[in-house]
Amino acid sequence: MANTSGLFTAPSVPSLRRMNQPSIGIYRSGFCSSYGISKRVFCSSTIEGASGISASESRVRRLVSQGCKLVGCGSAVPALKISNDDLSKIVDTNDEWISVRTGIRNRRVISGKDSLTGLSVEAARKALEMAQVDPDDVDLVLMCTSTPEDLFGTGPQIQKALGCKGNPLAYDITAACSGFLLGLISAACHIRGGGFKNVLVIGADALSRYVDWTDRGSCILFGDAAGAVLLQACDSEEDGLFGFDLHSDGDGLRHLNASIKGNETDHAIGTNGSVVDFPPRQASYSCIQMNGKEVFRFAVQCVPQSIESALEKAGVTCSSIDWLLLHQANQRIIDAVANRLEVPQERVISNLANYGNTSAASIPLALDEAVRSGKVKAGHTIATAGFGAGLTWGSAILRWG
């Protein structure tokens, strides 16, 4: 039986009780087990009654312990770098004003031959190379983006560009700055509940295309990038995803949005009044609208609560984690959450100064840099959280490698 977390409880079967299966506690989100964080029970894809298997035997075989772990990461950024001084030439601001309020000094912006799809493919290839996994062995591609280069999604184009000959499923997840985290949990559910072996999770956004570059309150914040990880099936003893916590609140839309708007130019057709308001006007999206104070208040209140909830479900204390990795939105938010959780600055991962807020790309981009620099090592435990438009937010406790 599945709950909203995408996790499965064991069916109530007398023969299974005699096997002394571990008791499983399913929460609003996340999971736990009486055997500790490394033991999980999920449904496999065994079909009841197939190949002469009796119903009771089938139920027993459906109970499997399947874990997942992070085995590869990669990232890519556009060539064009825009500094705070560059911005001061087009809007009333300066380097000190921006850096003091946000911690940002530079950002990358898509231009020329760069494309979001191309950056995503590059990041994915790097993740596959680190994991030593061939593209043909990828079972699923999750493209987490709110700025696809095609209305119908970018995932299949990435799958094609990678050369995955088996035509694995690929689709987009739209959740703005929380997108990568939601993709990570979705990948884990596909592995644990669907029998997938290798899942690529890509976080990529080009918010520069939706920024009002005359608004100094928002244009200073955003940049473009792509990051990717490979999540791989493993034995339960090697499981690297210990717990998670996910939420959304549509009431927060008024504080952060980029809503659809109609073209103000009337169509020549239909002006005879034969059909009112038809054909519909062509539409596009507005620039990003943000109430910075409300978003800040939301983040510093909800994110620590979410991380604490995920830690509790994982059976891990905050003092035992090696790294805190938050969505790179604003250094003041990162510092406030770290202080609330009593995590020292030397255990906080931040690359915000170099890239700004890259939305769904920010967590995998920062993770990739930390892994490749040797800061994050195999076996390290990371508390990570995403938060943003929707409003959506969530956290996960995971182990690298």
Coordinates of C-alpha atoms in Angstrom, one line a residue:
M1 CA 0.0 0.0 0.0
A2 CA 1.5 3.3 -1.1
N3 CA 1.2 6.6 0.7
T4 CA 1.9 10.1 -0.6
S5 CA 5.6 9.6 -0.1
G6 CA 5.7 6.9 -2.8
L7 CA 6.8 4.2 -0.2
F8 CA 5.2 0.9 0.4
T9 CA 4.2 -1.1 3.5
A10 CA 4.3 -4.8 3.6
P11 CA 1.0 -6.6 2.8
S12 CA -0.7 -8.3 5.8
V13 CA -0.2 -12.0 5.1
P14 CA -0.2 -14.6 7.9
S15 CA 2.7 -16.5 6.3
L16 CA 4.8 -13.3 6.2
R17 CA 4.3 -12.7 9.9
R18 CA 5.9 -16.1 10.7
M19 CA 8.9 -14.9 8.8
N20 CA 9.5 -12.2 11.4
Q21 CA 9.6 -9.3 9.0
P22 CA 10.8 -6.0 10.4
S23 CA 8.0 -3.6 11.3
I24 CA 7.8 -0.6 9.0
G25 CA 6.6 2.9 10.0
I26 CA 5.4 5.1 7.2
Y27 CA 5.1 8.8 8.0
R28 CA 3.6 11.7 6.2
S29 CA 6.8 11.7 4.2
G30 CA 10.0 9.7 4.6
F31 CA 10.3 6.3 6.2
C32 CA 11.8 4.4 9.1
S33 CA 12.3 0.8 10.1
S34 CA 12.7 -1.0 13.4
Y35 CA 16.0 -2.4 12.2
G36 CA 17.5 1.1 11.6
I37 CA 18.0 3.3 8.6
S38 CA 19.6 0.7 6.4
K39 CA 16.6 -1.7 6.3
R40 CA 13.7 -1.1 3.9
V41 CA 10.9 -3.2 2.5
F42 CA 9.4 -2.2 -0.8
C43 CA 7.4 -3.9 -3.6
S44 CA 9.2 -5.4 -6.5
S45 CA 7.8 -6.0 -10.0
T46 CA 7.2 -9.8 -9.6
I47 CA 3.8 -10.6 -11.1
E48 CA 1.5 -12.7 -9.0
G49 CA 0.7 -16.1 -10.6
A50 CA 3.3 -15.8 -13.3
S51 CA 5.4 -18.8 -14.3
G52 CA 3.4 -21.2 -12.2
I53 CA 4.1 -19.3 -8.9
S54 CA 1.4 -19.6 -6.4
A55 CA -0.3 -16.6 -4.9
S56 CA 1.4 -17.1 -1.5
E57 CA 4.8 -17.6 -3.1
S58 CA 4.3 -14.5 -5.2
R59 CA 3.6 -12.4 -2.1
V60 CA 6.7 -13.6 -0.4
R61 CA 8.8 -12.8 -3.5
R62 CA 7.4 -9.3 -3.7
L63 CA 9.0 -8.4 -0.4
V64 CA 12.5 -7.3 -1.2
S65 CA 15.0 -5.0 0.4
Q66 CA 16.2 -2.6 -2.3
G67 CA 18.4 0.4 -1.6
C68 CA 19.7 3.2 -3.7
K69 CA 22.9 5.3 -3.6
L70 CA 24.5 8.3 -5.3
V71 CA 27.4 7.1 -7.4
G72 CA 28.1 10.0 -9.9
C73 CA 27.7 13.7 -10.4
G74 CA 28.4 16.3 -13.0
S75 CA 27.7 19.9 -13.8
A76 CA 28.0 22.5 -16.6
V77 CA 27.7 26.3 -16.7
P78 CA 27.4 28.8 -19.6
A79 CA 30.6 30.6 -20.8
L80 CA 29.3 34.1 -20.3
K81 CA 30.1 35.4 -16.8
I82 CA 28.3 38.5 -15.5
S83 CA 29.8 40.2 -12.5
N84 CA 28.1 42.7 -10.1
D85 CA 30.1 45.4 -11.7
D86 CA 28.6 44.4 -15.1
L87 CA 25.1 44.7 -13.6
S88 CA 25.9 48.1 -12.2
K89 CA 26.1 49.4 -15.8
I90 CA 22.5 48.6 -16.6
V91 CA 20.7 49.0 -13.3
D92 CA 21.2 51.2 -10.2
T93 CA 23.3 48.9 -8.0
N94 CA 26.9 48.1 -7.2
D95 CA 29.1 45.2 -6.1
E96 CA 28.9 46.0 -2.3
W97 CA 25.2 46.4 -2.3
I98 CA 24.7 43.1 -4.0
S99 CA 27.3 41.1 -2.1
V100 CA 26.3 42.3 1.3
R101 CA 22.6 41.5 0.8
T102 CA 23.0 38.2 -1.1
G103 CA 26.5 36.9 -1.0
I104 CA 26.6 36.8 -4.8
R105 CA 29.4 38.3 -6.9
N106 CA 29.1 36.6 -10.3
R107 CA 26.6 34.6 -12.2
R108 CA 26.6 32.7 -15.6
V109 CA 24.1 33.5 -18.3
I110 CA 23.2 31.5 -21.4
S111 CA 24.1 33.2 -24.6
G112 CA 25.5 32.5 -28.0
K113 CA 25.8 28.7 -28.7
D114 CA 24.9 27.7 -25.2
S115 CA 21.6 26.0 -24.5
L116 CA 19.9 24.5 -21.5
T117 CA 19.6 21.2 -23.2
G118 CA 23.3 21.2 -24.1
L119 CA 24.4 22.1 -20.6
S120 CA 22.1 19.3 -19.2
V121 CA 23.6 16.7 -21.6
E122 CA 27.2 17.8 -20.6
A123 CA 26.4 17.5 -16.9
A124 CA 24.7 14.1 -17.4
R125 CA 27.7 12.7 -19.3
K126 CA 30.0 13.8 -16.5
A127 CA 27.8 12.0 -14.0
L128 CA 27.8 8.8 -16.0
E129 CA 31.6 9.0 -16.5
M130 CA 32.2 9.3 -12.7
A131 CA 29.7 6.5 -12.0
Q132 CA 31.3 4.4 -14.8
V133 CA 27.8 3.7 -16.2
D134 CA 27.2 3.4 -20.0
P135 CA 24.3 5.5 -21.4
D136 CA 22.7 2.2 -22.6
D137 CA 22.4 1.1 -18.9
V138 CA 20.3 4.1 -17.9
D139 CA 16.7 3.2 -17.1
L140 CA 15.2 6.6 -16.5
V141 CA 16.1 10.3 -17.1
L142 CA 14.4 12.9 -14.8
M143 CA 14.8 16.4 -16.1
C144 CA 14.0 18.8 -13.3
T145 CA 13.5 22.2 -14.8
S146 CA 10.9 25.1 -14.9
T147 CA 12.5 26.6 -18.0
P148 CA 12.4 23.9 -20.7
E149 CA 13.4 24.8 -24.2
D150 CA 10.3 23.1 -25.6
L151 CA 6.8 23.5 -24.2
F152 CA 6.4 19.7 -24.1
G153 CA 9.6 19.1 -22.1
T154 CA 13.3 18.5 -22.5
G155 CA 13.8 15.0 -21.0
P156 CA 13.4 13.0 -24.2
Q157 CA 15.9 15.3 -26.0
I158 CA 18.5 14.7 -23.3
Q159 CA 17.9 10.9 -23.5
K160 CA 18.4 11.0 -27.3
A161 CA 21.5 13.2 -27.1
L162 CA 23.1 10.8 -24.6
G163 CA 22.7 8.0 -27.0
C164 CA 20.6 5.7 -24.8
K165 CA 19.8 3.0 -27.4
G166 CA 17.2 1.2 -25.2
N167 CA 14.9 4.3 -25.3
P168 CA 14.5 4.6 -21.5
L169 CA 11.7 6.7 -20.1
A170 CA 12.5 10.4 -19.8
Y171 CA 10.3 13.1 -18.5
D172 CA 10.3 16.6 -16.9
I173 CA 9.6 17.6 -13.3
T174 CA 8.5 21.2 -12.7
A175 CA 9.1 22.5 -9.2
A176 CA 11.5 25.4 -9.6
C177 CA 14.2 25.6 -7.0
S178 CA 12.8 22.5 -5.2
G179 CA 12.9 20.5 -8.5
F180 CA 16.1 18.6 -8.0
L181 CA 15.2 17.4 -4.6
L182 CA 11.8 16.2 -5.8
G183 CA 13.6 14.5 -8.7
L184 CA 16.0 12.8 -6.3
I185 CA 13.1 11.4 -4.2
S186 CA 11.2 10.4 -7.3
A187 CA 14.2 8.5 -8.6
A188 CA 14.5 6.6 -5.2
C189 CA 10.9 5.6 -5.5
H190 CA 11.3 4.4 -9.0
I191 CA 14.3 2.3 -7.9
R192 CA 12.6 0.9 -4.7
G193 CA 9.1 0.4 -6.1
G194 CA 9.7 -0.1 -9.8
G195 CA 12.9 -2.1 -10.1
F196 CA 14.9 0.6 -12.0
K197 CA 18.6 0.2 -11.7
N198 CA 20.2 3.5 -12.9
V199 CA 18.4 6.8 -12.8
L200 CA 19.8 10.1 -14.0
V201 CA 18.5 13.1 -12.1
I202 CA 19.2 16.4 -13.8
G203 CA 18.6 19.9 -12.3
A204 CA 18.8 22.7 -14.9
D205 CA 17.3 26.1 -15.3
A206 CA 17.8 29.3 -17.4
L207 CA 16.0 31.8 -15.2
S208 CA 17.9 34.6 -17.0
R209 CA 15.3 34.3 -19.7
Y210 CA 12.5 35.3 -17.3
V211 CA 14.3 38.1 -15.3
D212 CA 13.4 41.7 -15.6
W213 CA 17.0 43.1 -16.0
T214 CA 15.7 46.6 -15.0
D215 CA 14.5 45.4 -11.6
R216 CA 17.5 45.5 -9.2
G217 CA 15.6 43.6 -6.6
S218 CA 15.5 40.4 -8.7
C219 CA 18.0 40.6 -11.6
I220 CA 20.9 40.5 -9.2
L221 CA 19.9 37.0 -7.9
F222 CA 19.7 34.6 -10.8
G223 CA 22.0 32.6 -13.0
D224 CA 21.9 29.6 -15.4
A225 CA 23.4 26.2 -14.9
A226 CA 22.9 22.4 -15.0
G227 CA 23.8 19.7 -12.6
A228 CA 23.2 15.9 -12.6
V229 CA 23.6 12.9 -10.4
L230 CA 23.3 9.2 -11.0
L231 CA 21.2 7.3 -8.5
Q232 CA 21.8 3.5 -8.6
A233 CA 20.1 0.5 -7.1
C234 CA 22.0 -1.3 -4.4
D235 CA 21.6 -3.8 -1.5
S236 CA 19.8 -2.4 1.5
E237 CA 23.0 -2.5 3.6
E238 CA 24.5 0.1 1.2
D239 CA 21.4 2.3 1.1
G240 CA 22.3 5.9 0.9
L241 CA 19.0 7.7 1.2
F242 CA 18.0 7.7 4.9
G243 CA 14.9 9.9 5.1
F244 CA 13.1 12.8 3.5
D245 CA 10.4 15.4 4.1
L246 CA 8.4 17.1 1.3
H247 CA 5.8 19.9 1.3
S248 CA 4.0 22.5 -0.8
D249 CA 1.7 25.4 -0.2
G250 CA -0.1 27.0 -3.2
D251 CA -1.0 30.0 -1.1
G252 CA 2.6 31.2 -1.5
L253 CA 2.2 31.7 -5.2
R254 CA 1.6 35.4 -4.6
H255 CA 5.1 35.8 -3.2
L256 CA 7.0 34.1 -6.1
N257 CA 5.7 33.5 -9.6
A258 CA 6.1 33.9 -13.3
S259 CA 2.5 33.8 -14.5
I260 CA 1.2 33.3 -18.0
K261 CA 0.0 36.5 -19.7
G262 CA -1.9 37.1 -22.9
N263 CA -0.6 39.1 -25.8
E264 CA -2.2 42.5 -25.6
T265 CA -2.5 42.8 -29.4
D266 CA -5.9 41.8 -30.7
H267 CA -6.2 39.2 -33.5
A268 CA -7.6 40.5 -36.7
I269 CA -9.7 37.3 -36.9
G270 CA -12.8 37.2 -34.8
T271 CA -13.3 41.0 -34.7
N272 CA -16.7 40.7 -36.4
G273 CA -18.1 39.5 -33.0
S274 CA -19.2 36.1 -34.3
V275 CA -17.4 34.4 -31.4
V276 CA -16.5 36.3 -28.3
D277 CA -12.8 35.8 -27.0
F278 CA -11.9 33.4 -29.7
P279 CA -9.4 32.5 -31.1
P280 CA -7.5 32.9 -27.8
R281 CA -4.6 35.4 -27.8
Q282 CA -1.1 34.0 -28.0
A283 CA 0.5 33.8 -24.5
S284 CA 3.9 34.0 -22.9
Y285 CA 5.2 34.1 -19.4
S286 CA 5.8 37.2 -17.4
C287 CA 9.1 38.0 -15.8
I288 CA 9.8 36.6 -12.3
Q289 CA 7.8 38.4 -9.6
M290 CA 9.1 38.0 -6.1
N291 CA 8.4 39.4 -2.7
G292 CA 11.9 39.0 -1.3
K293 CA 11.0 39.6 2.4
E294 CA 8.2 37.0 2.4
V295 CA 10.4 34.4 0.6
F296 CA 13.2 35.0 3.1
R297 CA 10.7 34.6 6.0
F298 CA 9.3 31.4 4.5
A299 CA 12.7 29.8 3.9
V300 CA 14.3 30.5 7.4
Q301 CA 11.1 29.2 9.1
C302 CA 10.2 26.1 7.0
V303 CA 13.6 24.8 5.8
P304 CA 15.0 24.1 9.3
Q305 CA 11.8 22.4 10.3
S306 CA 11.9 20.2 7.2
I307 CA 15.5 19.2 7.8
E308 CA 14.8 18.4 11.5
S309 CA 11.8 16.2 10.4
A310 CA 13.9 14.4 7.8
L311 CA 16.7 13.8 10.4
E312 CA 14.2 12.4 12.9
K313 CA 12.8 10.0 10.3
A314 CA 16.3 8.9 9.3
G315 CA 17.3 8.4 13.0
V316 CA 20.2 10.8 12.5
T317 CA 21.2 13.8 14.7
C318 CA 22.2 17.0 13.2
S319 CA 25.5 16.9 15.0
S320 CA 26.4 13.6 13.2
I321 CA 26.0 15.0 9.6
D322 CA 29.1 15.9 7.7
W323 CA 27.7 18.6 5.4
L324 CA 24.7 20.9 5.1
L325 CA 23.9 21.6 1.5
L326 CA 21.0 24.0 0.8
H327 CA 19.5 25.4 -2.3
Q328 CA 21.8 28.4 -3.2
A329 CA 19.3 31.2 -3.0
N330 CA 20.8 33.8 -0.7
Q331 CA 23.8 33.6 1.7
R332 CA 21.7 35.2 4.4
I333 CA 19.2 32.3 4.2
I334 CA 22.0 29.7 4.2
D335 CA 23.5 31.3 7.3
A336 CA 20.2 31.6 9.1
V337 CA 19.3 28.0 8.5
A338 CA 22.8 26.8 9.6
N339 CA 22.6 28.9 12.8
R340 CA 19.1 27.5 13.5
L341 CA 20.4 23.9 13.1
E342 CA 23.7 24.8 15.0
V343 CA 25.8 23.6 12.0
P344 CA 29.2 25.4 12.0
Q345 CA 30.1 27.3 8.8
E346 CA 33.0 24.9 8.0
R347 CA 30.4 22.2 7.4
V348 CA 28.2 24.3 5.1
I349 CA 28.6 23.9 1.3
S350 CA 28.2 27.2 -0.6
N351 CA 29.2 28.3 -4.1
L352 CA 26.6 31.0 -4.3
A353 CA 29.2 33.8 -4.8
N354 CA 30.2 32.4 -8.2
Y355 CA 26.9 31.4 -9.7
G356 CA 24.0 33.1 -8.0
N357 CA 20.6 31.3 -7.7
T358 CA 20.5 28.7 -10.4
S359 CA 17.2 27.2 -9.3
A360 CA 17.0 23.4 -9.8
A361 CA 20.7 23.3 -10.7
S362 CA 22.0 24.8 -7.5
I363 CA 22.2 21.7 -5.3
P364 CA 23.7 19.3 -7.9
L365 CA 26.1 22.1 -9.1
A366 CA 27.4 22.7 -5.5
L367 CA 27.6 19.0 -4.8
D368 CA 29.6 18.3 -7.9
E369 CA 32.1 21.0 -7.1
A370 CA 32.4 19.8 -3.5
V371 CA 32.9 16.2 -4.6
R372 CA 35.5 17.0 -7.3
S373 CA 37.4 19.3 -5.0
G374 CA 37.7 16.5 -2.5
K375 CA 35.7 18.2 0.2
V376 CA 32.8 15.7 0.1
K377 CA 34.2 12.1 0.3
A378 CA 32.6 8.7 0.0
G379 CA 30.7 7.8 3.1
H380 CA 30.0 11.4 4.1
T381 CA 26.4 12.2 5.3
I382 CA 24.7 15.2 3.8
A383 CA 21.6 17.1 4.9
T384 CA 20.2 18.8 1.8
A385 CA 17.1 21.0 1.3
G386 CA 15.4 22.7 -1.6
F387 CA 12.8 25.5 -1.5
G388 CA 11.2 28.0 -3.8
A389 CA 8.3 28.7 -6.1
G390 CA 5.1 26.9 -5.7
L391 CA 5.7 27.3 -2.9
T392 CA 7.5 24.0 -2.5
W393 CA 10.1 22.8 -0.1
G394 CA 11.7 19.6 1.2
S395 CA 14.8 18.0 2.5
A396 CA 16.7 14.7 2.4
I397 CA 19.4 13.0 4.5
L398 CA 21.7 11.1 2.2
R399 CA 25.1 9.5 2.0
W400 CA 27.6 10.2 -0.9
G401 CA 29.0 7.1 -2.6

